[in-house]
Amino acid sequence: MDGNSPPAAVWCVVLLCAALSSSAAFLEPYDLLYDTAVRAFYSSDYGGVVRSMEAALSSHREVRRTKVRCRLRCQDQHPFEETFSDLRFFDAVLRRAACMDKCIEEKLGAQSVHKVSEDVVQDFNRRIPYNYLQLAYQKLNQPDKAAAAAHTYFQANPEHVEMGQDLEQYKDLQGVQEDHFVDREARPHQRSFTAAVRLYDKGDYEAALGLFEEALVEYYKADVDCRALCQGPQRFEGHDHLRYRYSLHELVSDHFTQVLHCEHECVRDLATRPGRLSPMENYLPLHYDYLQFAYFKVDRLEEALQCALTYLLFHDGEEFMTDNVDYFREVLGHDGKPREEAAWYLRRHRQELELLLIGSKVMGVDFTEGNYWSSTGGRDDSHRIPSGTDGWMEYVPISEKKNVTVVAPQQLKEGGPLLYDNVQLVQNSVALNGTQRVLLDHVISEDECADLRYLAHAVTMAGDGYRGRMSPHTPNEKFEGATVLKTLQYGFEGRVPMRNARLFYDTSERARRIIESYFMLNSTLHFSYTHLVCRTAITGQQDHRNDLSHPIHADNCLLDPDANECWKEPPAYTYRDYSALLYLNGDFEGGEFIFTEMDAKTVTASVKPRCGRMVGFSSGGENPHGVKAVTRGQRCAVALWFTLDPLFRELERLQADEVIQALDTQSVWGQGLNINPKDEL
């Protein structure tokens, strides 16, 4: 070897770099970038967080795009020939495999470096990188980018209380505008559909039509992409197929069945919003339902008939749509045909089902067809939304949901001691025509009611607990509220008498103990949320009211009156187990508390509020409830929600406990209070 020659190790590095540079591309794996970003975060290197996390998100998107493009391109280049034989079939399979390997490695580099752990995959699915990004952008004083990252994260994690509060704070920051709150991971077909429904609900049918049609185009594109991504490695749960002494065809059958199942489930994937467990009900057919009516409204009956016939492909013989078809045919004087893309889509769906039943039998596993086109989800021209969703989630997913109707966390009991001498049992579950219900009087005295009303008038803020919305449930009433910690803060600052603030704390504890004892719970009942609330009728807006002060809802599940079900999933507060309302006055008109059947219409019991009266009940779908309109005056109450799961204890309550303990030991007076009230909702 020449003495001037570099050592062998250097040549290896040079050759490796040359190999990488000579290849068409080398994309840095997103899991490594993600790990680098997280390490930078915990080192307070926020610039490094942004660089690495944005690069990780970009790499993640490029991996998905490349796999889709390459798999589709190779399918087109190497189609299965009509004249079938084993050799011709496997010729196409092998050529496709070689094509895809070459195509993907030209774009990404060696595929082996892009094998990512399931934990990282789930983090990206849950949009965890955006949580890190919003904090990093916040530290770098870039609030517009922080707002976008926070909004993107919150769309998939609506139960994340702190992120919701951060978003409210971003809205008040200088330099942050409404258009900064964008979902960076929004799926085009869902975005267009949501925008179309908003226009439809406003009566702008012409503009809605364009967006509904765009949503359909994007849906079918997304379906192609989803199915292409299914062609990767599959997990064979319960056994390792490599150890099986299968024949060639059995092995191919097993793998193909898993791929086919993934492709078949794209129906659910495309209808599922980020962060949700279940798809939106009747999602694809609903497009054609909206379209047929919108086309009718703009007098385009040819298109209306076509869309109505297309809807019937999914729900053959459905009465209301059949009537529409008959009307369109009569007016037009001729028949029409459903859209071919939907007809083909359904033919393929049914053929896949036949193959899945065969393949699953070969694998020895059970396969049950999902209810993909549940017909209970339809267009609603009364502008109704499901109760209890706070208005932002207009379409509640239905099919394949966990039914939690009349299911309590433990054996149902009631009739335990009321603990306090003056408390009087007025009605039990039987008298209230339901399950796990109770009505009590004299829980607190007239003087205590008066003190709490004074506290409410002094402390409550409009929209507290509902993201600042003054009228969260109806535009005809003003809603005001305050939490226990906030009232203690006011008491410490001398803005209200401390004894009044302490009374709120003590009263809520009394209510908790009574509910825990009466329902004979065998584990501790913890506070989930405590709210001092008042609803005030707005003068001049009470004539001809037909709305409710608070719509019919359940406290721990999404009520679906049409299906007579309640679905336990976000955005419902699924961890809540019991609820109670302690009333502070009765000198107002309207405002009765009502229980209903699951249909949200049939009233089973009505409670007229008055000072010291408390209604308590389990929080599930067995107890739909609401509040009738307050038409004059102000209605005040202490609203309480409880959980049996200590992991979901109210954080503010824990802080309040510390404040009370400090007050009781007198240590607070020398050091001051560090109170930072946060709203849970």
XYZ file of C-alpha atoms in Angstrom, residues 26-507:
482
model
C -31.747 9.082 1.406
C -34.542 10.183 3.709
C -33.681 10.346 7.381
C -36.033 8.031 9.325
C -38.742 9.889 11.175
C -38.387 7.846 14.356
C -34.752 8.954 14.717
C -35.701 12.568 14.055
C -38.526 12.267 16.571
C -36.145 10.878 19.202
C -33.694 13.712 18.510
C -36.484 16.272 18.920
C -37.637 14.811 22.237
C -34.071 14.792 23.552
C -33.703 18.428 22.500
C -36.913 19.304 24.324
C -35.667 17.907 27.625
C -32.394 19.773 27.078
C -34.349 23.036 26.617
C -32.994 23.300 23.057
C -36.258 24.572 21.578
C -34.733 25.524 18.256
C -33.524 21.950 17.949
C -37.005 20.706 18.849
C -38.545 22.672 15.999
C -35.908 21.627 13.441
C -36.013 17.927 14.279
C -39.756 17.628 14.905
C -40.725 19.453 11.709
C -38.237 17.237 9.861
C -39.782 14.150 11.502
C -43.284 15.170 10.435
C -42.037 15.866 6.914
C -40.256 12.504 6.796
C -43.383 10.723 8.058
C -45.500 12.325 5.327
C -42.917 11.516 2.638
C -42.733 7.852 3.672
C -46.501 7.517 3.361
C -46.643 9.408 0.051
C -43.812 7.366 -1.433
C -45.313 4.019 -0.462
C -48.651 4.998 -1.965
C -47.130 6.331 -5.217
C -44.796 3.381 -5.701
C -47.373 0.702 -4.975
C -49.929 2.253 -7.307
C -47.363 2.831 -10.061
C -46.130 -0.755 -9.879
C -49.670 -2.128 -9.941
C -50.250 -0.210 -13.173
C -46.950 -1.331 -14.690
C -47.494 -4.997 -13.854
C -51.208 -5.803 -14.073
C -52.641 -9.292 -13.725
C -53.377 -10.630 -17.183
C -56.822 -11.864 -18.139
C -55.451 -15.234 -19.333
C -54.703 -16.650 -15.901
C -52.140 -19.253 -14.870
C -49.994 -19.776 -11.790
C -46.861 -18.616 -13.597
C -48.515 -15.526 -15.039
C -49.967 -14.632 -11.624
C -46.677 -14.975 -9.743
C -44.814 -13.298 -12.589
C -46.899 -10.188 -11.925
C -46.484 -10.568 -8.131
C -42.704 -10.851 -8.319
C -42.357 -8.011 -10.806
C -44.523 -5.789 -8.642
C -42.394 -6.604 -5.592
C -39.164 -5.793 -7.450
C -40.691 -2.615 -8.853
C -41.851 -1.417 -5.438
C -38.505 -2.132 -3.773
C -36.673 -0.175 -6.445
C -39.141 2.699 -6.475
C -39.268 3.114 -2.693
C -35.512 2.851 -2.203
C -34.931 5.429 -4.932
C -37.072 7.867 -2.934
C -36.299 6.935 0.670
C -33.097 4.919 0.744
C -32.876 1.451 2.257
C -36.296 0.374 3.508
C -34.798 -1.345 6.544
C -33.924 2.001 8.150
C -37.576 3.062 7.965
C -38.895 0.210 10.097
C -40.478 2.076 12.996
C -41.638 0.761 16.371
C -45.359 0.550 17.102
C -44.977 3.086 19.936
C -43.642 5.723 17.544
C -46.352 4.928 15.000
C -49.004 5.441 17.677
C -47.401 8.717 18.800
C -47.659 10.057 15.258
C -51.227 8.783 14.923
C -52.105 10.585 18.158
C -50.269 13.718 16.946
C -47.948 13.790 19.955
C -45.222 15.642 17.974
C -47.507 18.689 17.797
C -47.664 18.859 21.590
C -43.888 19.230 21.698
C -43.979 21.679 18.802
C -46.503 24.032 20.374
C -44.421 24.243 23.549
C -41.222 24.809 21.566
C -42.787 27.513 19.387
C -44.169 29.106 22.531
C -40.678 29.269 24.050
C -39.317 30.688 20.785
C -41.963 33.443 20.891
C -43.687 32.314 17.697
C -47.327 32.273 18.903
C -48.853 31.903 15.427
C -47.011 28.629 14.820
C -47.644 27.531 18.392
C -51.375 28.125 17.884
C -51.406 25.996 14.718
C -49.526 23.175 16.451
C -51.808 23.342 19.505
C -54.933 23.346 17.329
C -53.664 20.367 15.322
C -52.944 18.403 18.477
C -56.274 19.297 20.098
C -58.293 18.036 17.124
C -57.103 14.502 17.908
C -57.064 14.975 21.701
C -60.175 16.976 22.626
C -60.120 15.587 26.152
C -56.730 17.252 26.840
C -57.847 19.975 29.244
C -54.623 21.950 29.392
C -54.314 22.171 25.604
C -57.841 23.528 25.400
C -56.877 26.201 27.910
C -53.691 26.999 25.974
C -55.754 27.515 22.830
C -57.983 30.016 24.631
C -54.887 31.907 25.767
C -53.438 31.964 22.247
C -56.596 33.692 21.022
C -55.822 36.650 23.257
C -52.174 36.987 22.219
C -51.084 39.806 19.968
C -50.186 38.615 16.493
C -52.391 35.524 16.622
C -55.282 35.581 14.158
C -58.217 33.269 13.543
C -56.632 31.810 10.406
C -53.613 30.673 12.417
C -55.764 28.007 14.065
C -55.411 25.451 11.293
C -55.338 21.671 11.442
C -52.063 20.817 9.771
C -53.091 17.168 9.470
C -56.660 17.749 8.258
C -57.884 15.076 5.846
C -59.121 16.808 2.677
C -62.288 14.718 2.305
C -63.392 15.397 5.888
C -62.454 19.071 5.696
C -64.536 19.582 2.542
C -67.475 17.645 3.968
C -67.525 19.664 7.195
C -67.318 22.951 5.294
C -70.113 21.800 2.978
C -72.408 20.939 5.880
C -71.846 24.382 7.407
C -72.907 26.050 4.157
C -75.844 23.679 3.821
C -77.031 24.515 7.325
C -76.911 28.218 6.412
C -79.094 27.564 3.376
C -76.310 28.296 0.869
C -77.058 25.199 -1.210
C -75.247 26.291 -4.357
C -71.924 26.743 -2.564
C -72.490 23.589 -0.511
C -72.931 21.511 -3.667
C -69.419 22.297 -4.894
C -67.884 21.298 -1.575
C -69.930 18.097 -1.258
C -68.810 17.062 -4.744
C -65.224 17.951 -3.837
C -65.550 15.886 -0.649
C -66.605 12.856 -2.696
C -63.672 13.226 -5.097
C -61.295 13.485 -2.141
C -62.965 10.531 -0.416
C -62.387 8.181 -3.336
C -58.785 9.430 -3.661
C -58.235 8.797 0.059
C -59.695 5.318 -0.350
C -57.084 4.497 -3.007
C -54.285 5.759 -0.738
C -55.615 3.892 2.296
C -55.748 0.615 0.400
C -52.241 1.083 -0.978
C -50.892 1.541 2.556
C -52.488 -1.770 3.555
C -50.037 -3.647 1.341
C -47.229 -3.468 3.887
C -46.284 -6.109 6.481
C -49.165 -7.631 8.428
C -49.307 -8.986 11.955
C -50.457 -12.566 12.370
C -51.951 -12.392 15.824
C -51.828 -15.576 17.829
C -49.214 -17.381 15.772
C -46.000 -16.954 13.827
C -46.758 -17.910 10.238
C -43.074 -18.473 9.510
C -43.101 -21.516 11.779
C -46.161 -23.004 10.162
C -45.581 -25.836 7.734
C -48.088 -24.345 5.365
C -48.388 -24.967 1.693
C -47.652 -22.037 -0.595
C -51.300 -21.269 -1.168
C -52.228 -21.402 2.511
C -49.446 -18.968 3.310
C -50.483 -16.603 0.514
C -54.118 -16.952 1.597
C -53.341 -15.923 5.180
C -51.342 -12.860 4.195
C -53.807 -11.798 1.516
C -56.709 -12.168 3.962
C -55.033 -9.792 6.408
C -54.274 -7.281 3.664
C -57.831 -7.564 2.370
C -59.241 -7.021 5.850
C -57.168 -3.852 6.165
C -58.441 -2.627 2.786
C -62.036 -3.504 3.686
C -61.717 -1.456 6.889
C -60.748 1.674 4.937
C -64.478 2.420 5.014
C -64.182 2.906 8.765
C -60.831 4.664 8.619
C -62.032 7.325 6.188
C -65.121 7.999 8.303
C -63.238 8.288 11.596
C -62.217 11.685 12.864
C -58.780 12.119 14.462
C -58.680 10.916 18.037
C -62.003 9.062 17.800
C -62.466 5.358 18.270
C -65.430 4.943 15.971
C -66.473 6.233 12.554
C -69.021 8.903 11.826
C -72.351 7.272 11.244
C -73.482 6.584 7.692
C -70.620 8.741 6.428
C -70.341 8.023 2.697
C -74.086 7.595 2.017
C -74.721 10.859 3.863
C -72.876 12.745 1.108
C -75.463 11.583 -1.422
C -78.300 12.360 0.979
C -77.147 15.967 1.348
C -76.526 16.237 -2.387
C -79.962 15.006 -3.455
C -81.671 17.577 -1.247
C -79.307 20.432 -2.156
C -79.773 19.738 -5.873
C -83.523 19.723 -5.294
C -83.292 23.123 -3.564
C -81.500 24.665 -6.564
C -83.938 23.006 -8.997
C -81.477 20.556 -10.550
C -83.716 17.506 -10.409
C -81.691 15.309 -12.780
C -78.756 15.399 -10.357
C -81.094 15.112 -7.372
C -82.582 11.892 -8.771
C -79.142 10.470 -9.494
C -77.939 11.145 -5.926
C -81.147 9.790 -4.379
C -80.772 6.572 -6.399
C -77.142 6.376 -5.294
C -78.158 6.665 -1.645
C -80.547 3.748 -2.140
C -77.628 1.570 -3.236
C -76.511 1.703 0.385
C -80.001 1.566 1.938
C -82.246 -0.282 -0.464
C -85.926 0.477 0.053
C -85.469 3.190 2.684
C -88.852 4.863 2.836
C -88.082 8.578 2.871
C -85.549 8.321 0.026
C -87.807 6.067 -2.014
C -90.493 8.741 -1.738
C -88.014 11.343 -2.984
C -87.073 9.154 -5.951
C -90.735 8.698 -6.842
C -91.275 12.462 -6.705
C -88.235 13.237 -8.891
C -89.287 10.620 -11.456
C -92.805 12.016 -11.607
C -91.662 15.610 -12.122
C -88.971 14.713 -14.657
C -91.094 12.172 -16.496
C -88.276 9.627 -16.693
C -86.011 7.468 -14.563
C -82.318 7.887 -13.826
C -79.270 5.865 -12.819
C -77.134 5.926 -9.679
C -73.557 7.140 -9.900
C -71.206 4.526 -11.266
C -68.334 5.234 -8.854
C -70.579 4.388 -5.883
C -72.036 1.317 -7.607
C -68.540 0.005 -8.375
C -67.398 0.811 -4.828
C -70.236 -1.260 -3.351
C -69.713 -4.168 -5.768
C -66.089 -4.366 -4.714
C -67.073 -4.092 -1.039
C -69.436 -7.048 -1.313
C -66.921 -9.144 -3.234
C -64.304 -8.435 -0.559
C -66.740 -9.630 2.085
C -67.170 -12.955 0.302
C -63.393 -13.423 0.103
C -62.873 -12.420 3.727
C -65.336 -15.034 4.905
C -63.436 -17.693 2.956
C -59.984 -16.473 4.006
C -60.833 -16.154 7.683
C -62.172 -19.693 7.678
C -58.872 -20.938 6.209
C -56.979 -19.026 8.918
C -59.254 -20.427 11.616
C -60.364 -17.022 12.900
C -63.799 -15.471 13.272
C -64.782 -12.601 11.019
C -67.874 -10.488 11.511
C -68.933 -7.879 8.999
C -69.163 -4.419 10.533
C -72.234 -2.231 10.237
C -70.599 0.129 7.764
C -73.686 1.964 6.524
C -75.865 2.336 9.630
C -79.048 3.917 8.299
C -79.904 5.818 11.478
C -77.558 8.652 10.564
C -79.318 11.022 8.258
C -79.472 14.626 7.171
C -81.335 16.738 9.696
C -83.049 19.804 8.334
C -84.118 21.034 11.759
C -80.442 21.857 12.402
C -80.433 19.501 15.374
C -77.172 18.221 16.770
C -76.720 15.381 19.254
C -77.223 16.571 22.825
C -74.215 17.035 25.016
C -71.579 17.463 22.305
C -71.251 21.206 22.926
C -72.034 21.953 19.299
C -68.595 21.382 17.793
C -69.003 17.722 16.903
C -71.993 17.759 14.603
C -71.853 14.128 13.537
C -71.714 11.508 16.230
C -70.168 8.179 15.220
C -72.579 5.286 15.654
C -71.640 1.948 14.158
C -69.547 -0.472 16.146
C -69.697 1.658 19.277
C -69.603 0.516 22.836
C -73.128 0.621 24.168
C -73.158 1.890 27.717
C -76.879 2.183 28.210
C -78.014 1.303 31.704
C -74.587 0.083 32.709
C -73.281 1.215 36.090
C -69.715 0.785 37.319
C -70.755 -1.602 40.102
C -73.792 -3.355 41.543
C -76.663 -0.862 41.744
C -77.842 -0.018 45.225
C -79.588 2.869 46.909
C -81.241 3.825 50.171
C -78.157 4.342 52.319
C -78.117 6.817 55.243
C -78.366 10.534 54.423
C -75.773 11.386 57.123
C -77.227 14.792 58.081
C -80.264 15.224 60.384
C -82.139 17.837 58.360
C -81.792 16.142 54.963
C -85.109 14.697 53.787
C -85.710 12.033 51.136
C -88.393 13.290 48.748
C -88.308 10.739 45.908
C -86.230 7.651 45.112
C -85.560 5.988 41.754
C -88.985 4.334 41.638
C -90.824 7.605 42.281
C -88.623 9.342 39.691
C -89.374 6.596 37.133
C -85.769 5.630 36.544
C -82.552 4.035 37.773
C -80.080 5.455 40.311
C -81.991 8.684 40.900
C -82.768 10.538 44.126
C -84.404 13.833 45.123
C -83.563 15.351 48.518
C -84.614 18.491 50.399
C -82.993 20.596 53.144
C -79.442 19.714 52.116
C -78.531 23.300 53.092
C -80.446 26.038 54.904
C -82.062 29.223 53.628
C -79.202 31.296 55.081
C -76.624 29.090 53.364
C -78.501 29.433 50.068
C -78.452 33.216 50.462
C -74.707 33.243 51.202
C -73.970 31.080 48.163
C -76.139 33.266 45.922
C -74.207 36.302 47.139
C -70.992 34.463 46.322
C -72.327 33.622 42.860
C -73.151 37.250 42.099
C -69.727 38.419 43.297
C -67.472 35.791 41.721
C -69.107 34.167 38.707
C -67.953 35.102 35.229
C -69.952 34.905 32.033
C -69.096 31.738 30.152
C -66.860 30.290 32.871
C -66.362 26.578 32.245
C -67.566 26.882 28.633
C -64.516 28.513 27.033
C -65.832 31.997 27.671
C -69.093 31.608 25.799
C -71.706 33.696 27.582
C -74.601 31.630 26.199
C -73.200 28.121 25.639
C -76.534 26.302 25.615
C -79.080 28.862 24.357
C -78.811 32.446 23.068
C -81.810 33.361 25.234
C -79.989 33.043 28.550
C -76.735 34.229 30.074
C -74.621 31.552 31.761
C -72.212 32.399 34.598
C -70.034 30.122 36.713
C -67.168 29.840 39.172
C -65.049 27.021 40.551
C -64.178 26.250 44.178
C -60.567 27.344 43.755
C -61.568 30.618 42.163
C -63.880 31.484 45.047
C -61.135 30.677 47.558
C -58.802 32.966 45.650
C -61.387 35.760 45.846
C -61.775 35.100 49.547
C -58.039 35.281 50.183
C -57.821 38.533 48.208
C -60.627 39.990 50.318
C -62.996 40.412 47.366
C -65.627 38.203 49.024
C -65.974 37.025 52.642
C -63.778 33.973 53.180
C -66.618 32.284 55.095
C -68.731 32.362 51.897
C -65.912 30.859 49.837
C -65.384 28.236 52.524
C -69.133 27.515 52.523
C -68.991 26.595 48.810
C -66.151 24.166 49.530
C -67.912 22.631 52.550
C -71.290 22.400 50.788
